[in-house]
Amino acid sequence: AACLVTFLCLTSLLIVSGKWSEFGHSSRAILARDNWLWLTGIWLTLKLIHESAHAIACRRLGAAVPETGVIFILLAPLAYVDVTSSLRFRSKWQRIQIAAAGMYTEITLASLALILWSFTTAELPRHLLHSVVIMASFTTIIFNANPLMRFDGYYILSDLLEIPNLYSRGNEAVKRLARRVL
């Protein structure tokens, strides 16, 4: 599966490099006012798939998934899945695999969407595929892979560094530095 996804990603990057100006030109419409409804629907669908990937990885590795659902933060619906049972795994690599499953799935979908985009000529499907590429690649990297936010990247970094409560320790370090400097 990892080889297949790597192949898909490399293929999609090769495709976009040959059609970069066309892809970039399509990006101008991504934030258009009439595109917000499409973006919202795509984003919600991707987040449901993202969270499902966490749950599937967690169950596949033998941990329980006691709760899934949707919560509203600042009036925005966000899907979530409770994979805290994975914290009992002794292997940090199993925990990292669960934390990375959502991003892995979204990058795979972005690669597939980009390949389909390159072969599609109809305007609406092409526009929707372009939106999927942007939402499943750039936004998942900016938000989910970002170790400064308590999403997937944070938990991956915490496990890689073997520092539990990285957020608390980071806050304390910033406060000490601020006291020293100020």
PDB file of N, CA and C in Angstrom, residues 34-129:
ATOM      1  N   ASP A  34     -18.700  32.124  -5.240  1.00  0.00           N
ATOM      2  CA  ASP A  34     -19.621  31.053  -5.612  1.00  0.00           C
ATOM      3  C   ASP A  34     -19.024  29.655  -5.421  1.00  0.00           C
ATOM      4  N   ASN A  35     -17.792  29.580  -4.961  1.00  0.00           N
ATOM      5  CA  ASN A  35     -17.144  28.284  -4.732  1.00  0.00           C
ATOM      6  C   ASN A  35     -17.184  27.857  -3.264  1.00  0.00           C
ATOM      7  N   TRP A  36     -17.606  28.737  -2.367  1.00  0.00           N
ATOM      8  CA  TRP A  36     -17.565  28.425  -0.942  1.00  0.00           C
ATOM      9  C   TRP A  36     -18.431  27.227  -0.571  1.00  0.00           C
ATOM     10  N   LEU A  37     -19.572  27.100  -1.195  1.00  0.00           N
ATOM     11  CA  LEU A  37     -20.446  25.963  -0.896  1.00  0.00           C
ATOM     12  C   LEU A  37     -19.781  24.650  -1.306  1.00  0.00           C
ATOM     13  N   TRP A  38     -19.165  24.637  -2.507  1.00  0.00           N
ATOM     14  CA  TRP A  38     -18.443  23.442  -2.951  1.00  0.00           C
ATOM     15  C   TRP A  38     -17.291  23.125  -1.999  1.00  0.00           C
ATOM     16  N   LEU A  39     -16.526  24.140  -1.631  1.00  0.00           N
ATOM     17  CA  LEU A  39     -15.383  23.930  -0.733  1.00  0.00           C
ATOM     18  C   LEU A  39     -15.825  23.370   0.616  1.00  0.00           C
ATOM     19  N   THR A  40     -16.918  23.896   1.127  1.00  0.00           N
ATOM     20  CA  THR A  40     -17.435  23.424   2.415  1.00  0.00           C
ATOM     21  C   THR A  40     -17.835  21.954   2.328  1.00  0.00           C
ATOM     22  N   GLY A  41     -18.542  21.600   1.283  1.00  0.00           N
ATOM     23  CA  GLY A  41     -18.944  20.203   1.101  1.00  0.00           C
ATOM     24  C   GLY A  41     -17.753  19.277   0.933  1.00  0.00           C
ATOM     25  N   ILE A  42     -16.776  19.704   0.159  1.00  0.00           N
ATOM     26  CA  ILE A  42     -15.562  18.906  -0.045  1.00  0.00           C
ATOM     27  C   ILE A  42     -14.805  18.779   1.270  1.00  0.00           C
ATOM     28  N   TRP A  43     -14.677  19.878   1.988  1.00  0.00           N
ATOM     29  CA  TRP A  43     -13.939  19.874   3.250  1.00  0.00           C
ATOM     30  C   TRP A  43     -14.604  18.936   4.259  1.00  0.00           C
ATOM     31  N   LEU A  44     -15.926  19.019   4.389  1.00  0.00           N
ATOM     32  CA  LEU A  44     -16.636  18.140   5.319  1.00  0.00           C
ATOM     33  C   LEU A  44     -16.461  16.670   4.936  1.00  0.00           C
ATOM     34  N   THR A  45     -16.573  16.373   3.658  1.00  0.00           N
ATOM     35  CA  THR A  45     -16.392  15.001   3.189  1.00  0.00           C
ATOM     36  C   THR A  45     -14.981  14.501   3.469  1.00  0.00           C
ATOM     37  N   LEU A  46     -13.987  15.345   3.181  1.00  0.00           N
ATOM     38  CA  LEU A  46     -12.592  14.955   3.433  1.00  0.00           C
ATOM     39  C   LEU A  46     -12.331  14.729   4.915  1.00  0.00           C
ATOM     40  N   LYS A  47     -12.917  15.557   5.764  1.00  0.00           N
ATOM     41  CA  LYS A  47     -12.694  15.398   7.203  1.00  0.00           C
ATOM     42  C   LYS A  47     -13.366  14.132   7.731  1.00  0.00           C
ATOM     43  N   LEU A  48     -14.517  13.778   7.190  1.00  0.00           N
ATOM     44  CA  LEU A  48     -15.150  12.515   7.575  1.00  0.00           C
ATOM     45  C   LEU A  48     -14.267  11.335   7.161  1.00  0.00           C
ATOM     46  N   ILE A  49     -13.720  11.397   5.958  1.00  0.00           N
ATOM     47  CA  ILE A  49     -12.822  10.344   5.481  1.00  0.00           C
ATOM     48  C   ILE A  49     -11.547  10.321   6.325  1.00  0.00           C
ATOM     49  N   HIS A  50     -11.017  11.499   6.629  1.00  0.00           N
ATOM     50  CA  HIS A  50      -9.804  11.635   7.440  1.00  0.00           C
ATOM     51  C   HIS A  50      -9.996  10.969   8.805  1.00  0.00           C
ATOM     52  N   GLU A  51     -11.074  11.313   9.478  1.00  0.00           N
ATOM     53  CA  GLU A  51     -11.328  10.752  10.810  1.00  0.00           C
ATOM     54  C   GLU A  51     -11.633   9.260  10.739  1.00  0.00           C
ATOM     55  N   SER A  52     -12.310   8.831   9.683  1.00  0.00           N
ATOM     56  CA  SER A  52     -12.562   7.403   9.499  1.00  0.00           C
ATOM     57  C   SER A  52     -11.250   6.637   9.341  1.00  0.00           C
ATOM     58  N   ALA A  53     -10.280   7.242   8.676  1.00  0.00           N
ATOM     59  CA  ALA A  53      -8.973   6.592   8.507  1.00  0.00           C
ATOM     60  C   ALA A  53      -8.290   6.396   9.860  1.00  0.00           C
ATOM     61  N   HIS A  54      -8.403   7.395  10.745  1.00  0.00           N
ATOM     62  CA  HIS A  54      -7.859   7.226  12.104  1.00  0.00           C
ATOM     63  C   HIS A  54      -8.543   6.048  12.799  1.00  0.00           C
ATOM     64  N   ALA A  55      -9.860   5.992  12.700  1.00  0.00           N
ATOM     65  CA  ALA A  55     -10.618   4.932  13.372  1.00  0.00           C
ATOM     66  C   ALA A  55     -10.271   3.560  12.806  1.00  0.00           C
ATOM     67  N   ILE A  56     -10.162   3.456  11.494  1.00  0.00           N
ATOM     68  CA  ILE A  56      -9.835   2.175  10.866  1.00  0.00           C
ATOM     69  C   ILE A  56      -8.435   1.723  11.275  1.00  0.00           C
ATOM     70  N   ALA A  57      -7.479   2.648  11.267  1.00  0.00           N
ATOM     71  CA  ALA A  57      -6.112   2.302  11.672  1.00  0.00           C
ATOM     72  C   ALA A  57      -6.080   1.862  13.130  1.00  0.00           C
ATOM     73  N   CYS A  58      -6.819   2.547  13.963  1.00  0.00           N
ATOM     74  CA  CYS A  58      -6.863   2.216  15.391  1.00  0.00           C
ATOM     75  C   CYS A  58      -7.447   0.822  15.596  1.00  0.00           C
ATOM     76  N   ARG A  59      -8.563   0.550  14.952  1.00  0.00           N
ATOM     77  CA  ARG A  59      -9.199  -0.774  15.072  1.00  0.00           C
ATOM     78  C   ARG A  59      -8.319  -1.862  14.474  1.00  0.00           C
ATOM     79  N   ARG A  60      -7.687  -1.560  13.369  1.00  0.00           N
ATOM     80  CA  ARG A  60      -6.827  -2.540  12.699  1.00  0.00           C
ATOM     81  C   ARG A  60      -5.648  -2.944  13.586  1.00  0.00           C
ATOM     82  N   LEU A  61      -5.159  -2.018  14.386  1.00  0.00           N
ATOM     83  CA  LEU A  61      -4.039  -2.303  15.279  1.00  0.00           C
ATOM     84  C   LEU A  61      -4.493  -2.880  16.621  1.00  0.00           C
ATOM     85  N   GLY A  62      -5.803  -3.016  16.803  1.00  0.00           N
ATOM     86  CA  GLY A  62      -6.316  -3.700  17.977  1.00  0.00           C
ATOM     87  C   GLY A  62      -6.805  -2.832  19.118  1.00  0.00           C
ATOM     88  N   ALA A  63      -6.918  -1.546  18.907  1.00  0.00           N
ATOM     89  CA  ALA A  63      -7.421  -0.658  19.965  1.00  0.00           C
ATOM     90  C   ALA A  63      -8.895  -0.346  19.719  1.00  0.00           C
ATOM     91  N   ALA A  64      -9.563   0.058  20.762  1.00  0.00           N
ATOM     92  CA  ALA A  64     -10.990   0.378  20.674  1.00  0.00           C
ATOM     93  C   ALA A  64     -11.190   1.813  20.181  1.00  0.00           C
ATOM     94  N   VAL A  65     -12.304   2.030  19.545  1.00  0.00           N
ATOM     95  CA  VAL A  65     -12.730   3.370  19.128  1.00  0.00           C
ATOM     96  C   VAL A  65     -14.094   3.588  19.767  1.00  0.00           C
ATOM     97  N   PRO A  66     -14.102   4.097  21.011  1.00  0.00           N
ATOM     98  CA  PRO A  66     -15.363   4.175  21.754  1.00  0.00           C
ATOM     99  C   PRO A  66     -16.330   5.246  21.260  1.00  0.00           C
ATOM    100  N   GLU A  67     -15.819   6.244  20.535  1.00  0.00           N
ATOM    101  CA  GLU A  67     -16.722   7.337  20.186  1.00  0.00           C
ATOM    102  C   GLU A  67     -16.280   8.015  18.902  1.00  0.00           C
ATOM    103  N   THR A  68     -17.246   8.334  18.059  1.00  0.00           N
ATOM    104  CA  THR A  68     -17.034   9.167  16.877  1.00  0.00           C
ATOM    105  C   THR A  68     -18.194  10.140  16.818  1.00  0.00           C
ATOM    106  N   GLY A  69     -17.990  11.232  16.132  1.00  0.00           N
ATOM    107  CA  GLY A  69     -19.088  12.177  16.037  1.00  0.00           C
ATOM    108  C   GLY A  69     -18.691  13.469  15.372  1.00  0.00           C
ATOM    109  N   VAL A  70     -19.535  14.447  15.550  1.00  0.00           N
ATOM    110  CA  VAL A  70     -19.318  15.780  15.006  1.00  0.00           C
ATOM    111  C   VAL A  70     -19.489  16.775  16.148  1.00  0.00           C
ATOM    112  N   ILE A  71     -18.550  17.682  16.287  1.00  0.00           N
ATOM    113  CA  ILE A  71     -18.661  18.751  17.273  1.00  0.00           C
ATOM    114  C   ILE A  71     -18.649  20.080  16.524  1.00  0.00           C
ATOM    115  N   PHE A  72     -19.155  21.104  17.165  1.00  0.00           N
ATOM    116  CA  PHE A  72     -19.170  22.429  16.563  1.00  0.00           C
ATOM    117  C   PHE A  72     -18.199  23.321  17.321  1.00  0.00           C
ATOM    118  N   ILE A  73     -17.212  23.833  16.592  1.00  0.00           N
ATOM    119  CA  ILE A  73     -16.249  24.772  17.157  1.00  0.00           C
ATOM    120  C   ILE A  73     -16.363  26.049  16.339  1.00  0.00           C
ATOM    121  N   LEU A  74     -16.697  27.138  17.004  1.00  0.00           N
ATOM    122  CA  LEU A  74     -16.928  28.421  16.339  1.00  0.00           C
ATOM    123  C   LEU A  74     -17.927  28.277  15.188  1.00  0.00           C
ATOM    124  N   LEU A  75     -18.993  27.545  15.442  1.00  0.00           N
ATOM    125  CA  LEU A  75     -20.087  27.289  14.509  1.00  0.00           C
ATOM    126  C   LEU A  75     -19.685  26.442  13.306  1.00  0.00           C
ATOM    127  N   ALA A  76     -18.466  25.905  13.305  1.00  0.00           N
ATOM    128  CA  ALA A  76     -18.020  25.046  12.210  1.00  0.00           C
ATOM    129  C   ALA A  76     -18.105  23.590  12.659  1.00  0.00           C
ATOM    130  N   PRO A  77     -18.757  22.752  11.866  1.00  0.00           N
ATOM    131  CA  PRO A  77     -18.837  21.337  12.245  1.00  0.00           C
ATOM    132  C   PRO A  77     -17.498  20.642  11.993  1.00  0.00           C
ATOM    133  N   LEU A  78     -17.015  19.928  12.996  1.00  0.00           N
ATOM    134  CA  LEU A  78     -15.764  19.184  12.867  1.00  0.00           C
ATOM    135  C   LEU A  78     -15.999  17.735  13.275  1.00  0.00           C
ATOM    136  N   ALA A  79     -15.600  16.824  12.397  1.00  0.00           N
ATOM    137  CA  ALA A  79     -15.703  15.404  12.717  1.00  0.00           C
ATOM    138  C   ALA A  79     -14.579  15.062  13.684  1.00  0.00           C
ATOM    139  N   TYR A  80     -14.825  14.106  14.550  1.00  0.00           N
ATOM    140  CA  TYR A  80     -13.774  13.649  15.456  1.00  0.00           C
ATOM    141  C   TYR A  80     -13.948  12.161  15.700  1.00  0.00           C
ATOM    142  N   VAL A  81     -12.867  11.548  16.132  1.00  0.00           N
ATOM    143  CA  VAL A  81     -12.886  10.146  16.509  1.00  0.00           C
ATOM    144  C   VAL A  81     -11.994  10.014  17.738  1.00  0.00           C
ATOM    145  N   ASP A  82     -12.466   9.273  18.711  1.00  0.00           N
ATOM    146  CA  ASP A  82     -11.722   9.084  19.956  1.00  0.00           C
ATOM    147  C   ASP A  82     -10.800   7.875  19.812  1.00  0.00           C
ATOM    148  N   VAL A  83      -9.516   8.129  19.645  1.00  0.00           N
ATOM    149  CA  VAL A  83      -8.528   7.049  19.534  1.00  0.00           C
ATOM    150  C   VAL A  83      -7.569   7.075  20.725  1.00  0.00           C
ATOM    151  N   THR A  84      -8.041   7.586  21.850  1.00  0.00           N
ATOM    152  CA  THR A  84      -7.174   7.667  23.026  1.00  0.00           C
ATOM    153  C   THR A  84      -6.767   6.289  23.534  1.00  0.00           C
ATOM    154  N   SER A  85      -7.506   5.261  23.164  1.00  0.00           N
ATOM    155  CA  SER A  85      -7.104   3.909  23.573  1.00  0.00           C
ATOM    156  C   SER A  85      -5.774   3.519  22.946  1.00  0.00           C
ATOM    157  N   SER A  86      -5.392   4.195  21.857  1.00  0.00           N
ATOM    158  CA  SER A  86      -4.106   3.894  21.213  1.00  0.00           C
ATOM    159  C   SER A  86      -2.927   4.368  22.070  1.00  0.00           C
ATOM    160  N   LEU A  87      -3.191   5.225  23.050  1.00  0.00           N
ATOM    161  CA  LEU A  87      -2.111   5.688  23.920  1.00  0.00           C
ATOM    162  C   LEU A  87      -1.552   4.546  24.767  1.00  0.00           C
ATOM    163  N   ARG A  88      -2.296   3.462  24.874  1.00  0.00           N
ATOM    164  CA  ARG A  88      -1.833   2.299  25.642  1.00  0.00           C
ATOM    165  C   ARG A  88      -0.833   1.442  24.869  1.00  0.00           C
ATOM    166  N   PHE A  89      -0.705   1.684  23.568  1.00  0.00           N
ATOM    167  CA  PHE A  89       0.268   0.917  22.794  1.00  0.00           C
ATOM    168  C   PHE A  89       1.672   1.235  23.288  1.00  0.00           C
ATOM    169  N   ARG A  90       2.476   0.217  23.455  1.00  0.00           N
ATOM    170  CA  ARG A  90       3.868   0.445  23.863  1.00  0.00           C
ATOM    171  C   ARG A  90       4.695   0.986  22.709  1.00  0.00           C
ATOM    172  N   SER A  91       4.334   0.602  21.514  1.00  0.00           N
ATOM    173  CA  SER A  91       5.087   1.028  20.335  1.00  0.00           C
ATOM    174  C   SER A  91       4.665   2.421  19.895  1.00  0.00           C
ATOM    175  N   LYS A  92       5.627   3.334  19.881  1.00  0.00           N
ATOM    176  CA  LYS A  92       5.312   4.682  19.393  1.00  0.00           C
ATOM    177  C   LYS A  92       4.978   4.648  17.911  1.00  0.00           C
ATOM    178  N   TRP A  93       5.498   3.650  17.182  1.00  0.00           N
ATOM    179  CA  TRP A  93       5.246   3.565  15.753  1.00  0.00           C
ATOM    180  C   TRP A  93       3.795   3.210  15.469  1.00  0.00           C
ATOM    181  N   GLN A  94       3.162   2.455  16.341  1.00  0.00           N
ATOM    182  CA  GLN A  94       1.732   2.179  16.178  1.00  0.00           C
ATOM    183  C   GLN A  94       0.921   3.447  16.415  1.00  0.00           C
ATOM    184  N   ARG A  95       1.300   4.215  17.436  1.00  0.00           N
ATOM    185  CA  ARG A  95       0.591   5.474  17.707  1.00  0.00           C
ATOM    186  C   ARG A  95       0.790   6.458  16.552  1.00  0.00           C
ATOM    187  N   ILE A  96       2.011   6.511  16.022  1.00  0.00           N
ATOM    188  CA  ILE A  96       2.296   7.402  14.888  1.00  0.00           C
ATOM    189  C   ILE A  96       1.502   6.971  13.662  1.00  0.00           C
ATOM    190  N   GLN A  97       1.404   5.664  13.445  1.00  0.00           N
ATOM    191  CA  GLN A  97       0.631   5.165  12.315  1.00  0.00           C
ATOM    192  C   GLN A  97      -0.834   5.608  12.410  1.00  0.00           C
ATOM    193  N   ILE A  98      -1.394   5.553  13.597  1.00  0.00           N
ATOM    194  CA  ILE A  98      -2.785   5.986  13.782  1.00  0.00           C
ATOM    195  C   ILE A  98      -2.904   7.500  13.585  1.00  0.00           C
ATOM    196  N   ALA A  99      -1.953   8.257  14.132  1.00  0.00           N
ATOM    197  CA  ALA A  99      -1.997   9.717  13.988  1.00  0.00           C
ATOM    198  C   ALA A  99      -1.819  10.147  12.533  1.00  0.00           C
ATOM    199  N   ALA A 100      -1.030   9.402  11.770  1.00  0.00           N
ATOM    200  CA  ALA A 100      -0.756   9.776  10.376  1.00  0.00           C
ATOM    201  C   ALA A 100      -1.800   9.257   9.395  1.00  0.00           C
ATOM    202  N   ALA A 101      -2.663   8.350   9.826  1.00  0.00           N
ATOM    203  CA  ALA A 101      -3.610   7.698   8.910  1.00  0.00           C
ATOM    204  C   ALA A 101      -4.514   8.683   8.180  1.00  0.00           C
ATOM    205  N   GLY A 102      -4.993   9.705   8.856  1.00  0.00           N
ATOM    206  CA  GLY A 102      -5.875  10.677   8.212  1.00  0.00           C
ATOM    207  C   GLY A 102      -5.165  11.470   7.127  1.00  0.00           C
ATOM    208  N   MET A 103      -3.961  11.951   7.450  1.00  0.00           N
ATOM    209  CA  MET A 103      -3.200  12.721   6.460  1.00  0.00           C
ATOM    210  C   MET A 103      -2.799  11.832   5.287  1.00  0.00           C
ATOM    211  N   TYR A 104      -2.395  10.614   5.575  1.00  0.00           N
ATOM    212  CA  TYR A 104      -2.012   9.640   4.553  1.00  0.00           C
ATOM    213  C   TYR A 104      -3.168   9.428   3.578  1.00  0.00           C
ATOM    214  N   THR A 105      -4.358   9.275   4.115  1.00  0.00           N
ATOM    215  CA  THR A 105      -5.535   9.061   3.286  1.00  0.00           C
ATOM    216  C   THR A 105      -5.853  10.292   2.448  1.00  0.00           C
ATOM    217  N   GLU A 106      -5.759  11.472   3.055  1.00  0.00           N
ATOM    218  CA  GLU A 106      -6.055  12.694   2.300  1.00  0.00           C
ATOM    219  C   GLU A 106      -5.038  12.940   1.190  1.00  0.00           C
ATOM    220  N   ILE A 107      -3.769  12.675   1.454  1.00  0.00           N
ATOM    221  CA  ILE A 107      -2.750  12.845   0.418  1.00  0.00           C
ATOM    222  C   ILE A 107      -2.988  11.858  -0.719  1.00  0.00           C
ATOM    223  N   THR A 108      -3.409  10.646  -0.372  1.00  0.00           N
ATOM    224  CA  THR A 108      -3.746   9.654  -1.401  1.00  0.00           C
ATOM    225  C   THR A 108      -4.911  10.150  -2.253  1.00  0.00           C
ATOM    226  N   LEU A 109      -5.945  10.682  -1.599  1.00  0.00           N
ATOM    227  CA  LEU A 109      -7.096  11.225  -2.345  1.00  0.00           C
ATOM    228  C   LEU A 109      -6.686  12.416  -3.201  1.00  0.00           C
ATOM    229  N   ALA A 110      -5.819  13.263  -2.688  1.00  0.00           N
ATOM    230  CA  ALA A 110      -5.349  14.412  -3.469  1.00  0.00           C
ATOM    231  C   ALA A 110      -4.598  13.938  -4.713  1.00  0.00           C
ATOM    232  N   SER A 111      -3.784  12.923  -4.558  1.00  0.00           N
ATOM    233  CA  SER A 111      -3.041  12.389  -5.708  1.00  0.00           C
ATOM    234  C   SER A 111      -3.984  11.813  -6.758  1.00  0.00           C
ATOM    235  N   LEU A 112      -4.967  11.037  -6.304  1.00  0.00           N
ATOM    236  CA  LEU A 112      -5.950  10.480  -7.239  1.00  0.00           C
ATOM    237  C   LEU A 112      -6.741  11.584  -7.927  1.00  0.00           C
ATOM    238  N   ALA A 113      -7.147  12.588  -7.158  1.00  0.00           N
ATOM    239  CA  ALA A 113      -7.913  13.700  -7.738  1.00  0.00           C
ATOM    240  C   ALA A 113      -7.081  14.460  -8.765  1.00  0.00           C
ATOM    241  N   LEU A 114      -5.809  14.618  -8.504  1.00  0.00           N
ATOM    242  CA  LEU A 114      -4.939  15.335  -9.447  1.00  0.00           C
ATOM    243  C   LEU A 114      -4.767  14.551 -10.744  1.00  0.00           C
ATOM    244  N   ILE A 115      -4.624  13.246 -10.611  1.00  0.00           N
ATOM    245  CA  ILE A 115      -4.510  12.415 -11.818  1.00  0.00           C
ATOM    246  C   ILE A 115      -5.808  12.489 -12.624  1.00  0.00           C
ATOM    247  N   LEU A 116      -6.949  12.366 -11.948  1.00  0.00           N
ATOM    248  CA  LEU A 116      -8.233  12.482 -12.639  1.00  0.00           C
ATOM    249  C   LEU A 116      -8.414  13.872 -13.251  1.00  0.00           C
ATOM    250  N   TRP A 117      -8.004  14.923 -12.532  1.00  0.00           N
ATOM    251  CA  TRP A 117      -8.097  16.302 -13.032  1.00  0.00           C
ATOM    252  C   TRP A 117      -7.363  16.433 -14.363  1.00  0.00           C
ATOM    253  N   SER A 118      -6.194  15.801 -14.444  1.00  0.00           N
ATOM    254  CA  SER A 118      -5.380  15.948 -15.652  1.00  0.00           C
ATOM    255  C   SER A 118      -6.020  15.293 -16.878  1.00  0.00           C
ATOM    256  N   PHE A 119      -6.907  14.307 -16.653  1.00  0.00           N
ATOM    257  CA  PHE A 119      -7.554  13.617 -17.772  1.00  0.00           C
ATOM    258  C   PHE A 119      -8.984  14.086 -18.022  1.00  0.00           C
ATOM    259  N   THR A 120      -9.495  14.969 -17.180  1.00  0.00           N
ATOM    260  CA  THR A 120     -10.882  15.428 -17.302  1.00  0.00           C
ATOM    261  C   THR A 120     -10.922  16.725 -18.083  1.00  0.00           C
ATOM    262  N   THR A 121     -11.893  16.846 -18.964  1.00  0.00           N
ATOM    263  CA  THR A 121     -12.026  18.077 -19.749  1.00  0.00           C
ATOM    264  C   THR A 121     -13.280  18.868 -19.388  1.00  0.00           C
ATOM    265  N   ALA A 122     -14.288  18.214 -18.818  1.00  0.00           N
ATOM    266  CA  ALA A 122     -15.529  18.907 -18.448  1.00  0.00           C
ATOM    267  C   ALA A 122     -15.232  19.893 -17.314  1.00  0.00           C
ATOM    268  N   GLU A 123     -15.806  21.070 -17.419  1.00  0.00           N
ATOM    269  CA  GLU A 123     -15.458  22.162 -16.508  1.00  0.00           C
ATOM    270  C   GLU A 123     -15.813  21.892 -15.032  1.00  0.00           C
ATOM    271  N   LEU A 124     -17.051  21.479 -14.738  1.00  0.00           N
ATOM    272  CA  LEU A 124     -17.451  21.284 -13.341  1.00  0.00           C
ATOM    273  C   LEU A 124     -16.676  20.159 -12.653  1.00  0.00           C
ATOM    274  N   PRO A 125     -16.582  18.965 -13.252  1.00  0.00           N
ATOM    275  CA  PRO A 125     -15.783  17.921 -12.584  1.00  0.00           C
ATOM    276  C   PRO A 125     -14.327  18.335 -12.397  1.00  0.00           C
ATOM    277  N   ARG A 126     -13.811  19.024 -13.371  1.00  0.00           N
ATOM    278  CA  ARG A 126     -12.415  19.476 -13.278  1.00  0.00           C
ATOM    279  C   ARG A 126     -12.246  20.481 -12.138  1.00  0.00           C
ATOM    280  N   HIS A 127     -13.206  21.375 -12.005  1.00  0.00           N
ATOM    281  CA  HIS A 127     -13.172  22.361 -10.920  1.00  0.00           C
ATOM    282  C   HIS A 127     -13.269  21.671  -9.555  1.00  0.00           C
ATOM    283  N   LEU A 128     -14.178  20.691  -9.439  1.00  0.00           N
ATOM    284  CA  LEU A 128     -14.343  19.970  -8.176  1.00  0.00           C
ATOM    285  C   LEU A 128     -13.089  19.160  -7.839  1.00  0.00           C
ATOM    286  N   LEU A 129     -12.504  18.510  -8.819  1.00  0.00           N
ATOM    287  CA  LEU A 129     -11.276  17.746  -8.585  1.00  0.00           C
ATOM    288  C   LEU A 129     -10.137  18.671  -8.158  1.00  0.00           C
TER     289      LEU A 129
END
